PDB file of C-alpha atoms in Angstrom:
ATOM      1  CA  UNK A 154      -3.010  -4.674  14.642  1.00 87.00           C
ATOM      2  CA  UNK A 155      -4.414  -2.586  11.833  1.00 93.00           C
ATOM      3  CA  UNK A 156      -4.260  -3.677   8.223  1.00 95.00           C
ATOM      4  CA  UNK A 157      -4.893  -1.838   5.003  1.00 97.00           C
ATOM      5  CA  UNK A 158      -5.506  -3.644   1.730  1.00 98.00           C
ATOM      6  CA  UNK A 159      -5.355  -1.589  -1.447  1.00 98.00           C
ATOM      7  CA  UNK A 160      -6.276  -2.731  -4.963  1.00 98.00           C
ATOM      8  CA  UNK A 161      -4.907  -0.899  -7.984  1.00 98.00           C
ATOM      9  CA  UNK A 162      -5.311  -1.203 -11.764  1.00 98.00           C
ATOM     10  CA  UNK A 163      -2.370   0.474 -13.516  1.00 98.00           C
ATOM     11  CA  UNK A 164      -2.389   1.980 -16.998  1.00 98.00           C
ATOM     12  CA  UNK A 165      -0.199  -0.341 -19.124  1.00 98.00           C
ATOM     13  CA  UNK A 166       1.771   2.572 -20.559  1.00 98.00           C
ATOM     14  CA  UNK A 167       2.526   3.854 -17.007  1.00 98.00           C
ATOM     15  CA  UNK A 168       3.653   0.531 -15.543  1.00 98.00           C
ATOM     16  CA  UNK A 169       7.340   1.478 -15.178  1.00 98.00           C
ATOM     17  CA  UNK A 170       6.437   4.735 -13.431  1.00 98.00           C
ATOM     18  CA  UNK A 171       4.094   2.885 -11.094  1.00 98.00           C
ATOM     19  CA  UNK A 172       6.693   0.260 -10.191  1.00 98.00           C
ATOM     20  CA  UNK A 173       9.223   2.955  -9.262  1.00 98.00           C
ATOM     21  CA  UNK A 174       6.694   4.858  -7.169  1.00 98.00           C
ATOM     22  CA  UNK A 175       5.218   1.845  -5.379  1.00 98.00           C
ATOM     23  CA  UNK A 176       8.586   0.324  -4.493  1.00 98.00           C
ATOM     24  CA  UNK A 177       9.787   3.702  -3.180  1.00 98.00           C
ATOM     25  CA  UNK A 178       6.667   4.062  -1.035  1.00 98.00           C
ATOM     26  CA  UNK A 179       6.869   0.475   0.242  1.00 98.00           C
ATOM     27  CA  UNK A 180      10.591   0.717   1.045  1.00 98.00           C
ATOM     28  CA  UNK A 181      10.139   3.931   2.996  1.00 98.00           C
ATOM     29  CA  UNK A 182       7.019   2.617   4.750  1.00 98.00           C
ATOM     30  CA  UNK A 183       8.884  -0.439   6.033  1.00 98.00           C
ATOM     31  CA  UNK A 184      11.270   1.892   7.878  1.00 98.00           C
ATOM     32  CA  UNK A 185       8.472   3.402   9.969  1.00 97.00           C
ATOM     33  CA  UNK A 186       8.458   2.280  13.624  1.00 96.00           C
ATOM     34  CA  UNK A 187       4.710   1.528  13.584  1.00 96.00           C
ATOM     35  CA  UNK A 188       4.854  -0.551  10.384  1.00 97.00           C
ATOM     36  CA  UNK A 189       5.036  -4.329  10.781  1.00 96.00           C
ATOM     37  CA  UNK A 190       4.643  -5.306   7.123  1.00 96.00           C
ATOM     38  CA  UNK A 191       4.219  -3.673   3.713  1.00 98.00           C
ATOM     39  CA  UNK A 192       3.859  -6.030   0.746  1.00 98.00           C
ATOM     40  CA  UNK A 193       3.343  -5.159  -2.908  1.00 98.00           C
ATOM     41  CA  UNK A 194       1.774  -8.008  -4.887  1.00 98.00           C
ATOM     42  CA  UNK A 195       0.982  -8.394  -8.587  1.00 98.00           C
ATOM     43  CA  UNK A 196      -1.708 -10.452 -10.252  1.00 98.00           C
ATOM     44  CA  UNK A 197      -0.436 -13.464 -12.186  1.00 98.00           C
ATOM     45  CA  UNK A 198      -3.405 -13.354 -14.562  1.00 98.00           C
ATOM     46  CA  UNK A 199      -3.495  -9.584 -15.054  1.00 97.00           C
ATOM     47  CA  UNK A 200      -0.033  -7.992 -14.798  1.00 97.00           C
ATOM     48  CA  UNK A 201      -1.399  -4.454 -14.487  1.00 98.00           C
ATOM     49  CA  UNK A 202      -3.369  -5.344 -11.326  1.00 98.00           C
ATOM     50  CA  UNK A 203      -1.619  -4.853  -7.985  1.00 98.00           C
ATOM     51  CA  UNK A 204      -2.358  -5.086  -4.318  1.00 98.00           C
ATOM     52  CA  UNK A 205      -0.807  -3.564  -1.233  1.00 98.00           C
ATOM     53  CA  UNK A 206      -0.962  -5.322   2.121  1.00 98.00           C
ATOM     54  CA  UNK A 207       0.027  -3.034   4.963  1.00 97.00           C
ATOM     55  CA  UNK A 208       0.163  -3.980   8.643  1.00 96.00           C
ATOM     56  CA  UNK A 209       0.602  -1.463  11.445  1.00 96.00           C
ATOM     57  CA  UNK A 210       0.936  -2.020  15.175  1.00 93.00           C
ATOM     58  CA  UNK A 211      -2.029   0.263  15.896  1.00 92.00           C
ATOM     59  CA  UNK A 212      -4.103   3.183  14.619  1.00 93.00           C
ATOM     60  CA  UNK A 213      -1.328   5.597  15.627  1.00 96.00           C
ATOM     61  CA  UNK A 214       1.020   3.754  13.254  1.00 96.00           C
ATOM     62  CA  UNK A 215      -1.435   4.257  10.401  1.00 96.00           C
ATOM     63  CA  UNK A 216      -1.765   7.954  11.234  1.00 97.00           C
ATOM     64  CA  UNK A 217       2.011   8.370  11.422  1.00 97.00           C
ATOM     65  CA  UNK A 218       2.355   6.657   8.027  1.00 97.00           C
ATOM     66  CA  UNK A 219      -0.177   8.999   6.472  1.00 96.00           C
ATOM     67  CA  UNK A 220       1.775  12.012   7.782  1.00 97.00           C
ATOM     68  CA  UNK A 221       5.053  11.071   6.032  1.00 98.00           C
ATOM     69  CA  UNK A 222       6.566  12.795   3.014  1.00 98.00           C
ATOM     70  CA  UNK A 223       6.715   9.544   1.037  1.00 97.00           C
ATOM     71  CA  UNK A 224       2.986   8.942   1.594  1.00 97.00           C
ATOM     72  CA  UNK A 225       2.242  12.525   0.456  1.00 98.00           C
ATOM     73  CA  UNK A 226       4.263  11.870  -2.704  1.00 98.00           C
ATOM     74  CA  UNK A 227       2.409   8.571  -3.247  1.00 97.00           C
ATOM     75  CA  UNK A 228      -0.981  10.277  -2.922  1.00 96.00           C
ATOM     76  CA  UNK A 229       0.052  13.138  -5.226  1.00 97.00           C
ATOM     77  CA  UNK A 230       1.367  10.894  -8.009  1.00 98.00           C
ATOM     78  CA  UNK A 231      -0.426   7.545  -8.000  1.00 98.00           C
ATOM     79  CA  UNK A 232      -3.876   8.475  -9.355  1.00 97.00           C
ATOM     80  CA  UNK A 233      -2.411   9.621 -12.699  1.00 98.00           C
ATOM     81  CA  UNK A 234      -0.958   6.132 -13.152  1.00 98.00           C
ATOM     82  CA  UNK A 235      -4.215   4.243 -12.584  1.00 98.00           C
ATOM     83  CA  UNK A 236      -7.066   3.151 -14.840  1.00 98.00           C
ATOM     84  CA  UNK A 237      -9.576   3.618 -12.015  1.00 96.00           C
ATOM     85  CA  UNK A 238      -9.273   5.090  -8.513  1.00 96.00           C
ATOM     86  CA  UNK A 239      -7.593   2.803  -6.017  1.00 95.00           C
ATOM     87  CA  UNK A 240      -9.730   0.797  -3.629  1.00 97.00           C
ATOM     88  CA  UNK A 241      -8.596   0.844  -0.014  1.00 96.00           C
ATOM     89  CA  UNK A 242     -10.086  -1.112   2.869  1.00 97.00           C
ATOM     90  CA  UNK A 243      -9.117  -1.116   6.549  1.00 96.00           C
ATOM     91  CA  UNK A 244      -9.113  -4.178   8.759  1.00 94.00           C
ATOM     92  CA  UNK A 245      -8.237  -5.140  12.322  1.00 87.00           C
ATOM     93  CA  UNK A 246      -6.828  -8.445  13.505  1.00 84.00           C
ATOM     94  CA  UNK A 247      -9.124 -11.138  14.883  1.00 83.00           C
ATOM     95  CA  UNK A 248      -6.677 -14.045  14.716  1.00 82.00           C
ATOM     96  CA  UNK A 249      -3.932 -14.148  15.673  1.00 75.00           C
ATOM     97  CA  UNK A 250      -4.694 -11.966  18.645  1.00 73.00           C
ATOM     98  CA  UNK A 251      -3.768  -8.320  18.172  1.00 65.00           C
ATOM     99  CA  UNK A 252      -0.606  -6.997  19.749  1.00 58.00           C
ATOM    100  CA  UNK A 253      -1.275  -5.239  23.014  1.00 51.00           C
TER     101      UNK A 253
END
């Protein structure tokens, strides 16, 4: 499995725009055959801080995701809504064992 964790700090005045964009992207991403999970989480202590937790079956699933129209829209629009550039990190599963 391949995971991506993204941290985002949203401009307070752009919060509604961000919520529409992120839920659109997450909803469409969940429909992809290589996607196993796509969660959008929000900080309790700082309501303009968000995280994305994405899980894909394999590297091909990640590549397919990044080739979609909804991902292109996300990339084109999200930076204008953020205080600072998003932070994205990639991970692979150690436990439980990855899918074969």
